[in-house]
Every structure is written in structure tokens, then in C-alpha cells.
Short mmCIF file of C-alpha atoms in Angstrom, two decimals:
data_model
loop_
_atom_site.label_atom_id
_atom_site.label_comp_id
_atom_site.label_asym_id
_atom_site.label_seq_id
_atom_site.Cartn_x
_atom_site.Cartn_y
_atom_site.Cartn_z
CA UNK A 1 -19.80 16.38 11.49
CA UNK A 2 -17.10 18.70 10.10
CA UNK A 3 -14.68 17.99 7.27
CA UNK A 4 -11.78 17.44 9.69
CA UNK A 5 -13.76 14.81 11.58
CA UNK A 6 -14.77 13.08 8.36
CA UNK A 7 -11.16 12.94 7.17
CA UNK A 8 -10.28 11.14 10.40
CA UNK A 9 -12.76 8.44 9.39
CA UNK A 10 -10.83 7.56 6.21
CA UNK A 11 -10.64 3.79 5.90
CA UNK A 12 -12.34 1.43 3.43
CA UNK A 13 -11.67 3.86 0.58
CA UNK A 14 -7.95 3.33 1.16
CA UNK A 15 -8.40 -0.36 0.37
CA UNK A 16 -10.09 0.59 -2.90
CA UNK A 17 -7.35 3.04 -3.86
CA UNK A 18 -4.64 0.56 -2.92
CA UNK A 19 -6.36 -2.14 -4.97
CA UNK A 20 -6.50 -0.19 -8.23
CA UNK A 21 -3.08 1.47 -7.90
CA UNK A 22 -1.12 -1.76 -8.14
CA UNK A 23 1.88 -2.80 -10.27
CA UNK A 24 -0.42 -3.11 -13.30
CA UNK A 25 -1.48 0.51 -13.01
CA UNK A 26 2.11 1.63 -12.39
CA UNK A 27 3.19 -0.17 -15.57
CA UNK A 28 0.28 1.07 -17.71
CA UNK A 29 0.66 4.66 -16.49
CA UNK A 30 4.41 4.56 -17.13
CA UNK A 31 3.95 3.24 -20.68
CA UNK A 32 1.20 5.79 -21.34
CA UNK A 33 3.29 8.73 -20.11
CA UNK A 34 6.40 7.67 -22.00
CA UNK A 35 4.59 7.19 -25.30
CA UNK A 36 1.98 9.96 -25.26
CA UNK A 37 3.37 12.39 -22.66
CA UNK A 38 0.45 14.35 -21.17
CA UNK A 39 -2.04 13.80 -24.00
CA UNK A 40 -4.01 11.09 -22.20
CA UNK A 41 -4.20 12.60 -18.72
CA UNK A 42 -7.92 13.07 -19.38
CA UNK A 43 -8.23 9.28 -19.30
CA UNK A 44 -7.22 9.28 -15.65
CA UNK A 45 -9.77 12.00 -14.85
CA UNK A 46 -12.53 9.98 -16.51
CA UNK A 47 -11.44 6.74 -14.84
CA UNK A 48 -11.46 8.35 -11.41
CA UNK A 49 -14.90 9.87 -11.94
CA UNK A 50 -16.21 6.50 -13.14
CA UNK A 51 -14.66 4.75 -10.13
CA UNK A 52 -16.20 7.28 -7.75
CA UNK A 53 -19.65 6.76 -9.28
CA UNK A 54 -19.61 2.95 -9.09
CA UNK A 55 -17.80 2.69 -5.76
CA UNK A 56 -20.22 5.13 -4.10
CA UNK A 57 -23.12 2.96 -5.26
CA UNK A 58 -21.45 -0.22 -4.04
CA UNK A 59 -20.60 1.31 -0.67
CA UNK A 60 -24.13 2.69 -0.27
CA UNK A 61 -25.62 -0.70 -1.11
CA UNK A 62 -23.48 -2.43 1.51
CA UNK A 63 -24.04 0.21 4.18
CA UNK A 64 -27.83 0.46 3.79
CA UNK A 65 -28.70 -3.21 3.19
CA UNK A 66 -26.03 -4.85 5.34
CA UNK A 67 -25.30 -7.21 2.44
CA UNK A 68 -22.25 -7.67 0.27
CA UNK A 69 -22.49 -7.47 -3.51
CA UNK A 70 -22.10 -11.24 -3.70
CA UNK A 71 -25.18 -11.78 -1.51
CA UNK A 72 -27.12 -9.23 -3.53
CA UNK A 73 -26.26 -11.11 -6.72
CA UNK A 74 -27.21 -14.42 -5.19
CA UNK A 75 -30.55 -13.25 -3.80
CA UNK A 76 -31.64 -11.47 -6.97
CA UNK A 77 -32.05 -14.65 -9.02
CA UNK A 78 -34.55 -17.32 -7.97
CA UNK A 79 -34.17 -19.75 -10.87
CA UNK A 80 -31.53 -22.38 -9.98
CA UNK A 81 -29.91 -22.21 -13.42
CA UNK A 82 -29.64 -18.41 -13.36
CA UNK A 83 -28.36 -18.45 -9.79
CA UNK A 84 -25.83 -21.17 -10.61
CA UNK A 85 -24.57 -19.29 -13.67
CA UNK A 86 -24.24 -16.10 -11.64
CA UNK A 87 -22.31 -17.80 -8.85
CA UNK A 88 -20.02 -19.50 -11.38
CA UNK A 89 -19.33 -16.21 -13.13
CA UNK A 90 -18.52 -14.37 -9.91
CA UNK A 91 -16.30 -17.15 -8.54
CA UNK A 92 -14.42 -17.60 -11.81
CA UNK A 93 -13.97 -13.93 -12.65
CA UNK A 94 -13.27 -12.66 -9.14
CA UNK A 95 -11.87 -15.69 -7.31
CA UNK A 96 -9.71 -17.11 -10.09
CA UNK A 97 -9.07 -13.63 -11.50
CA UNK A 98 -7.58 -12.26 -8.29
CA UNK A 99 -5.47 -15.40 -7.94
CA UNK A 100 -4.11 -14.95 -11.46
CA UNK A 101 -3.18 -11.31 -10.91
CA UNK A 102 -1.73 -12.02 -7.47
CA UNK A 103 1.59 -13.11 -8.94
CA UNK A 104 2.00 -9.74 -10.61
CA UNK A 105 1.11 -7.94 -7.38
CA UNK A 106 3.72 -9.80 -5.35
CA UNK A 107 6.43 -9.68 -8.03
CA UNK A 108 5.79 -5.97 -8.55
CA UNK A 109 6.19 -5.17 -4.86
CA UNK A 110 9.23 -7.45 -4.66
CA UNK A 111 10.80 -5.61 -7.61
CA UNK A 112 10.62 -2.39 -5.62
CA UNK A 113 12.37 -3.99 -2.64
CA UNK A 114 14.93 -5.62 -4.92
CA UNK A 115 15.80 -2.25 -6.43
CA UNK A 116 16.45 -0.81 -2.96
CA UNK A 117 18.29 -3.78 -1.43
CA UNK A 118 19.79 -5.66 -4.35
CA UNK A 119 18.27 -8.91 -3.04
CA UNK A 120 16.46 -11.05 -5.63
CA UNK A 121 12.73 -10.60 -6.27
CA UNK A 122 12.39 -14.38 -5.87
CA UNK A 123 13.40 -13.96 -2.23
CA UNK A 124 11.38 -10.85 -1.48
CA UNK A 125 8.23 -12.15 -3.23
CA UNK A 126 7.51 -15.11 -0.93
CA UNK A 127 8.53 -13.11 2.15
CA UNK A 128 6.17 -10.30 1.20
CA UNK A 129 3.38 -12.81 0.59
CA UNK A 130 3.92 -14.38 4.02
CA UNK A 131 3.77 -10.98 5.73
CA UNK A 132 0.53 -10.22 3.88
CA UNK A 133 -0.84 -13.60 5.01
CA UNK A 134 0.10 -12.89 8.63
CA UNK A 135 -1.75 -9.56 8.57
CA UNK A 136 -4.86 -11.06 7.01
CA UNK A 137 -4.76 -14.02 9.39
CA UNK A 138 -5.14 -11.71 12.40
CA UNK A 139 -8.74 -11.15 11.28
CA UNK A 140 -8.40 -7.66 12.78
CA UNK A 141 -10.05 -5.35 10.27
CA UNK A 142 -8.98 -2.18 12.08
CA UNK A 143 -5.32 -3.24 11.94
CA UNK A 144 -5.57 -4.22 8.26
CA UNK A 145 -7.25 -0.91 7.42
CA UNK A 146 -4.56 1.12 9.24
CA UNK A 147 -1.84 -0.73 7.33
CA UNK A 148 -3.57 0.12 4.07
CA UNK A 149 -3.98 3.79 4.98
CA UNK A 150 -0.32 4.02 5.99
CA UNK A 151 0.93 2.36 2.80
CA UNK A 152 -1.31 4.52 0.59
CA UNK A 153 0.26 7.57 2.25
CA UNK A 154 3.75 6.16 1.61
CA UNK A 155 2.89 5.30 -1.99
CA UNK A 156 1.32 8.70 -2.58
CA UNK A 157 4.24 10.66 -1.17
CA UNK A 158 6.80 8.60 -3.09
CA UNK A 159 5.17 8.97 -6.50
CA UNK A 160 4.07 12.58 -5.98
CA UNK A 161 7.54 13.68 -4.81
CA UNK A 162 8.99 12.10 -7.95
CA UNK A 163 6.52 14.05 -10.08
CA UNK A 164 7.64 17.28 -8.40
CA UNK A 165 11.34 16.47 -8.71
CA UNK A 166 11.17 15.91 -12.49
CA UNK A 167 9.54 19.36 -12.96
CA UNK A 168 6.60 18.61 -15.26
CA UNK A 169 5.32 20.99 -17.92
CA UNK A 170 2.21 22.27 -16.12
CA UNK A 171 0.76 23.90 -19.24
CA UNK A 172 1.03 20.64 -21.19
CA UNK A 173 -0.40 18.78 -18.20
CA UNK A 174 -3.43 21.08 -18.18
CA UNK A 175 -3.98 20.67 -21.92
CA UNK A 176 -3.95 16.90 -21.43
CA UNK A 177 -7.31 17.19 -19.68
CA UNK A 178 -8.91 17.90 -23.07
CA UNK A 179 -10.00 14.53 -24.49
CA UNK A 180 -8.02 13.41 -27.54
CA UNK A 181 -7.44 9.92 -28.92
CA UNK A 182 -4.09 9.77 -30.76
CA UNK A 183 -3.71 7.06 -33.37
CA UNK A 184 -2.84 3.73 -31.77
CA UNK A 185 -3.70 4.84 -28.23
CA UNK A 186 -7.05 3.05 -27.84
CA UNK A 187 -5.53 -0.04 -26.22
CA UNK A 188 -3.72 2.06 -23.61
CA UNK A 189 -6.86 4.08 -22.87
CA UNK A 190 -8.80 0.85 -22.38
CA UNK A 191 -5.97 -0.56 -20.29
CA UNK A 192 -5.80 2.41 -17.94
CA UNK A 193 -9.56 2.60 -17.48
CA UNK A 194 -9.62 -1.17 -16.99
CA UNK A 195 -6.96 -1.09 -14.27
CA UNK A 196 -8.78 1.73 -12.44
CA UNK A 197 -12.45 0.71 -12.68
CA UNK A 198 -11.96 -2.74 -11.15
CA UNK A 199 -14.83 -5.20 -10.74
CA UNK A 200 -13.56 -6.88 -7.61
CA UNK A 201 -13.32 -3.51 -5.85
CA UNK A 202 -17.11 -3.32 -5.90
CA UNK A 203 -17.30 -6.50 -3.83
CA UNK A 204 -14.49 -5.35 -1.55
CA UNK A 205 -16.05 -1.96 -0.87
CA UNK A 206 -19.62 -3.17 -0.24
CA UNK A 207 -18.32 -5.48 2.47
CA UNK A 208 -15.59 -3.41 4.12
CA UNK A 209 -17.86 -0.41 4.75
CA UNK A 210 -19.85 -2.72 7.02
CA UNK A 211 -16.69 -3.50 8.98
CA UNK A 212 -16.23 0.23 9.63
CA UNK A 213 -19.71 1.76 9.86
CA UNK A 214 -23.16 0.81 11.15
CA UNK A 215 -25.74 2.10 8.68
CA UNK A 216 -27.43 5.05 7.00
CA UNK A 217 -26.36 7.52 9.69
CA UNK A 218 -22.74 7.04 8.57
CA UNK A 219 -23.41 7.55 4.87
CA UNK A 220 -21.78 11.01 4.90
CA UNK A 221 -18.53 9.68 6.33
CA UNK A 222 -18.62 6.79 3.88
CA UNK A 223 -18.98 9.12 0.89
CA UNK A 224 -16.17 11.38 2.09
CA UNK A 225 -13.94 8.34 2.46
CA UNK A 226 -14.82 7.04 -1.01
CA UNK A 227 -14.37 10.32 -2.87
CA UNK A 228 -11.23 11.38 -1.01
CA UNK A 229 -9.34 8.11 -1.36
CA UNK A 230 -10.32 7.42 -4.98
CA UNK A 231 -9.16 10.99 -5.74
CA UNK A 232 -5.85 10.24 -4.01
CA UNK A 233 -5.52 7.16 -6.22
CA UNK A 234 -6.07 9.39 -9.24
CA UNK A 235 -3.38 11.83 -8.11
CA UNK A 236 -0.95 8.94 -7.65
CA UNK A 237 -1.67 7.58 -11.14
CA UNK A 238 -1.31 11.08 -12.62
CA UNK A 239 2.03 11.47 -10.83
CA UNK A 240 3.33 8.31 -12.49
CA UNK A 241 2.23 9.52 -15.94
CA UNK A 242 3.79 12.93 -15.28
CA UNK A 243 7.08 11.38 -14.19
CA UNK A 244 7.28 9.16 -17.29
CA UNK A 245 6.36 12.06 -19.55
CA UNK A 246 9.14 14.17 -18.05
CA UNK A 247 11.98 11.63 -18.22
CA UNK A 248 11.22 10.08 -21.63
CA UNK A 249 11.06 11.84 -25.02
CA UNK A 250 7.48 11.76 -26.33
CA UNK A 251 6.87 8.66 -28.44
CA UNK A 252 9.19 6.40 -26.44
CA UNK A 253 7.90 2.86 -26.20
CA UNK A 254 8.79 1.03 -23.01
CA UNK A 255 7.95 -2.56 -22.13
CA UNK A 256 7.91 -2.43 -18.33
CA UNK A 257 8.65 -0.39 -15.23
CA UNK A 258 12.26 -1.61 -15.30
CA UNK A 259 12.98 0.83 -18.11
CA UNK A 260 11.27 3.57 -16.11
CA UNK A 261 13.54 2.80 -13.17
CA UNK A 262 16.65 2.92 -15.37
CA UNK A 263 15.68 6.35 -16.67
CA UNK A 264 15.08 7.69 -13.15
CA UNK A 265 18.43 6.56 -11.74
CA UNK A 266 20.41 9.69 -12.68
CA UNK A 267 17.60 12.05 -11.61
CA UNK A 268 17.97 13.90 -8.28
CA UNK A 269 21.13 12.03 -7.36
CA UNK A 270 19.45 8.63 -7.55
CA UNK A 271 16.78 9.54 -4.99
CA UNK A 272 14.13 9.54 -7.71
CA UNK A 273 14.81 5.86 -8.36
CA UNK A 274 14.56 5.09 -4.63
CA UNK A 275 11.26 6.96 -4.36
CA UNK A 276 9.91 5.09 -7.37
CA UNK A 277 11.01 1.76 -5.87
CA UNK A 278 9.34 2.60 -2.54
CA UNK A 279 6.14 3.52 -4.36
CA UNK A 280 6.25 0.32 -6.42
CA UNK A 281 6.72 -1.77 -3.27
CA UNK A 282 3.77 -0.08 -1.55
CA UNK A 283 1.62 -0.55 -4.66
CA UNK A 284 2.49 -4.24 -4.89
CA UNK A 285 2.17 -5.02 -1.20
CA UNK A 286 -1.22 -3.33 -0.77
CA UNK A 287 -2.55 -5.04 -3.90
CA UNK A 288 -1.22 -8.38 -2.65
CA UNK A 289 -3.50 -7.97 0.37
CA UNK A 290 -6.52 -6.33 -1.28
CA UNK A 291 -6.86 -8.86 -4.11
CA UNK A 292 -7.15 -11.94 -1.82
CA UNK A 293 -9.47 -10.00 0.49
CA UNK A 294 -11.71 -8.98 -2.41
CA UNK A 295 -11.69 -12.51 -3.80
CA UNK A 296 -12.73 -13.87 -0.40
CA UNK A 297 -15.56 -11.37 0.07
CA UNK A 298 -16.89 -11.96 -3.46
CA UNK A 299 -16.63 -15.75 -3.39
CA UNK A 300 -18.01 -16.17 0.13
CA UNK A 301 -20.92 -13.87 -0.65
CA UNK A 302 -21.76 -15.56 -3.94
CA UNK A 303 -21.66 -19.01 -2.33
CA UNK A 304 -23.76 -17.90 0.63
CA UNK A 305 -20.94 -18.38 3.13
CA UNK A 306 -20.27 -16.19 6.14
CA UNK A 307 -18.23 -13.06 5.39
CA UNK A 308 -16.19 -13.22 8.58
CA UNK A 309 -12.48 -12.37 8.54
CA UNK A 310 -11.88 -15.01 11.21
CA UNK A 311 -13.92 -17.84 9.71
CA UNK A 312 -12.07 -20.86 8.33
CA UNK A 313 -13.85 -20.76 4.96
CA UNK A 314 -13.06 -17.09 4.47
CA UNK A 315 -9.42 -17.66 5.38
CA UNK A 316 -9.27 -20.65 3.05
CA UNK A 317 -10.34 -18.49 0.09
CA UNK A 318 -7.89 -15.64 0.60
CA UNK A 319 -5.22 -18.14 1.63
CA UNK A 320 -5.56 -20.03 -1.66
CA UNK A 321 -5.39 -16.82 -3.69
CA UNK A 322 -2.34 -15.61 -1.80
CA UNK A 323 -0.64 -19.02 -2.02
CA UNK A 324 -0.92 -18.96 -5.81
CA UNK A 325 0.92 -15.65 -5.91
CA UNK A 326 3.59 -16.78 -3.44
CA UNK A 327 4.35 -20.02 -5.34
CA UNK A 328 4.50 -18.41 -8.77
CA UNK A 329 6.61 -15.51 -7.47
CA UNK A 330 9.13 -17.97 -6.00
CA UNK A 331 9.26 -19.99 -9.23
CA UNK A 332 9.60 -16.90 -11.41
CA UNK A 333 6.74 -18.31 -13.47
CA UNK A 334 4.24 -16.18 -15.33
CA UNK A 335 0.92 -18.05 -15.71
CA UNK A 336 0.01 -16.35 -18.98
CA UNK A 337 -2.95 -18.55 -19.89
CA UNK A 338 -4.56 -18.09 -16.47
CA UNK A 339 -4.02 -14.33 -16.62
CA UNK A 340 -5.56 -14.19 -20.09
CA UNK A 341 -8.58 -16.07 -18.78
CA UNK A 342 -8.80 -13.66 -15.85
CA UNK A 343 -8.66 -10.64 -18.16
CA UNK A 344 -11.46 -11.99 -20.34
CA UNK A 345 -13.59 -13.01 -17.35
CA UNK A 346 -13.14 -9.68 -15.59
CA UNK A 347 -13.71 -7.75 -18.80
CA UNK A 348 -17.01 -9.55 -19.31
CA UNK A 349 -18.05 -9.38 -15.66
CA UNK A 350 -17.52 -5.64 -15.14
CA UNK A 351 -20.35 -4.54 -17.49
CA UNK A 352 -22.65 -7.13 -15.89
CA UNK A 353 -21.72 -5.82 -12.44
CA UNK A 354 -22.31 -2.23 -13.49
CA UNK A 355 -25.74 -2.99 -14.99
CA UNK A 356 -26.77 -5.07 -11.97
CA UNK A 357 -25.51 -2.43 -9.55
CA UNK A 358 -27.54 0.33 -11.21
CA UNK A 359 -30.59 -1.95 -11.27
CA UNK A 360 -30.19 -2.73 -7.57
CA UNK A 361 -29.64 0.93 -6.69
CA UNK A 362 -33.09 1.74 -8.10
CA UNK A 363 -34.86 -0.93 -6.04
CA UNK A 364 -37.13 0.87 -3.55
CA UNK A 365 -37.74 -2.32 -1.58
CA UNK A 366 -34.02 -2.77 -1.12
CA UNK A 367 -32.85 0.78 -0.46
CA UNK A 368 -35.94 2.85 0.28
CA UNK A 369 -35.07 6.56 0.27
CA UNK A 370 -31.45 5.80 -0.58
CA UNK A 371 -32.07 4.76 -4.18
CA UNK A 372 -30.20 6.49 -7.00
CA UNK A 373 -31.02 10.02 -8.04
CA UNK A 374 -31.53 10.87 -11.72
CA UNK A 375 -28.01 12.29 -11.92
CA UNK A 376 -26.52 9.15 -10.38
CA UNK A 377 -28.39 7.00 -12.90
CA UNK A 378 -27.21 9.14 -15.82
CA UNK A 379 -23.58 9.03 -14.64
CA UNK A 380 -23.85 5.32 -13.93
CA UNK A 381 -25.31 4.71 -17.39
CA UNK A 382 -22.46 6.58 -19.10
CA UNK A 383 -19.88 4.65 -17.10
CA UNK A 384 -21.60 1.39 -17.99
CA UNK A 385 -21.46 2.17 -21.70
CA UNK A 386 -17.73 2.75 -21.42
CA UNK A 387 -17.05 -0.45 -19.45
CA UNK A 388 -19.10 -2.39 -22.02
CA UNK A 389 -16.76 -0.99 -24.66
CA UNK A 390 -13.75 -1.99 -22.56
CA UNK A 391 -15.15 -5.49 -22.13
CA UNK A 392 -15.58 -5.87 -25.88
CA UNK A 393 -12.10 -4.43 -26.48
CA UNK A 394 -10.59 -6.91 -24.01
CA UNK A 395 -12.37 -9.81 -25.68
CA UNK A 396 -11.22 -8.60 -29.11
CA UNK A 397 -7.60 -8.15 -27.98
CA UNK A 398 -7.44 -11.68 -26.55
CA UNK A 399 -9.28 -13.54 -29.30
CA UNK A 400 -8.10 -11.66 -32.39
CA UNK A 401 -4.74 -10.08 -31.70
#
């Protein structure tokens, strides 16, 4: 199959890209670009490489075994206590975690629409959540996937056009690929890597590849999809950093994307602000669908339930996650304590997921000839060391700071 044919098969990777380029990433990338200009662009390059490594493993596991990551976790442990602890960890970190972040996803997308229309975020938020619910309720994976692909294209064009309009310093951008760690930047580095290498995406990807492809014969298409769409996500994130670096003097500290929007308003006759708002809406809306979907796949798999988009249990899981976001977005309430719990749980779960994934990918009985190569194990090991560091940093930030 040629490259053109493989590009036509783009699908599940779009869900992954849409999931990690959400309002949280837009905010972190904006803050990073405003404060450190192009100095930390290398962080994006590393994050994207790390995401490609882990997502390829997850997708390969799902495609070859026909199991989701939740089922793989569940079946690996025989002792009731170990199995119970594993299920509890997955459900709390992924299920509750995605519910906690769902408010931010919906509010972020609503903020984009509010900027364009002038109508309150508290109106757009619930409406956006209901539209997301209607799409997921169809249980039509092909339709859901096409919506994701379309919105990723919209998001990509919006943010990339902004990056072109603000005329970035290409020489400085290139020098930013050389790793440096300016004083005080560690938390932003950890934040950007943490919003890109997302634990629940591993569950989402292992399951959605099975909705699209049949098995080992489609592994080439699956890899093309993964690499291409994760790379697109990296370009989008880089575009946001570039835009912030161009419109703010280096060293500027901003608190949220609202300040970014204010700075963009006079650029390109106001079109830059509109493009940014469109991109923010697409980022929020896609994340508001991908997070509940990932939570449902992870929770159903861990509990041994059927992973069927049209099953009542599956719908109940994503429906609960989405409902949390809709209610909190309407109330203009920020559930800080729940979000803090979600950050800690996800920060601790990601290293466990990475270690387990590498272990599973070396299981001959499970994968046969499709086990990891030496290079894949080395890359996976390096990524795991970094996510362990991020997990410890997250725990430190929450408990000490």
C-alpha cells in the first residue's frame, strides 16, 4: 500500500492528537511561549517522540491481541488483591480523572465560541456538552472518527495560520530545538510533557484501533496513522508556542489564554484572535469527546465489561463523565480538589502504565513476532524514566508547594 493510500486511512490517531491538544495544552503552550519564547521548543519535540513511542506500543497491543489496555491489565494479575488494586487505580485515575478534567475541556471550547459570538461561556458550555453527548450516543465509530479528523484539521489550520501571521523568528525557533533548562522552567517542562504524554490516551488508542482495523495485516496503516497524527499534534502545539513567543516580550508571565487572546486582537486586523478562538473551540470540543470515550474504554476494560459503543454500561460511563463537565461548566464552578486528585492519580498511573506496557510488549505468548525490538525497548525505557520524573514532580508540586 502506498503512502497516499495510507494517509486516507487516518483515523484513531486523530482521536489521540485531539485528546492531548486540549485547552490545557493550549494554556501551557501559551504560558511557555510568552515566558521563555522559543527556548523550550525542544520540550515539544521530546514529548511528541515519547508519545509516538508509547502510542505505537499501545496501538500494536490492541491490534494484535484484540484486547484493550484495561483487559490486559486485568488479565495480567491473578491474585485478587493485586487485581483489585489495579482495577481501583485505573478506575480512579482514568475514570475520575477524565471527569475532573472534563470541565476544563468544555469551558475551554466554550471560551472560544464566546470570543467569536459574545454569548456567555455558561451558555455555550452545556450546549457543547450536549452536542458531544449526541455524537457519542450514536455509537457510530466511523461518524465519531470523521468528526475528530475534521476538527483536528480545523484546529491545525487555525493555530498554524496564526503562527504564520505573527512572523516568527525562524532562526530562534531552530535554536530552541537544542535542549536547555532555564532557571524556573522545570514546572513548565513537566507540565507540557504531562499534557502531551497522556495516560488515558493509551487506553483510548488500544481500543479504537480495533474499531478501525482487523489485525496484524493492518499494522502498517496503523503506524502511519499514529505517527502522522501525533506529529500533527506536535506542529499544532509548536504553533501555539510560536504565536505566544511572537506577540509577547520574552519573560512575560501570563495566567491564562485570555491574556493571549487580548494580545492577538490587534494582530492581522483582528483575524488572529478569531483564528485563535476557532482553534481553542476545536481543542475543547474534541477533548470533551475524547476524555469521556477514553474513560469509558479504560473503566469498562478494567472492570471486565463489554467495550461496545452501543452498550448501556459503556454509555453510562461516558455519560457520567460528560455530565460532570456539563454541570460544572453551567455553574461556573472549578472543582479544584477533584482536579488535584486527578493530577496526582494520573501522575502516579502514567509511570505504572509505561512500565506495564513495555513488559507486555515483550511477552512472546501475547504478541508472538510482534514483540518490541531492542530499539523500541530502549526508547520506551528512556520515556519511562522521564514520566517517572514527571510523576514525582507532580506529587511534589501538589503535596509541598
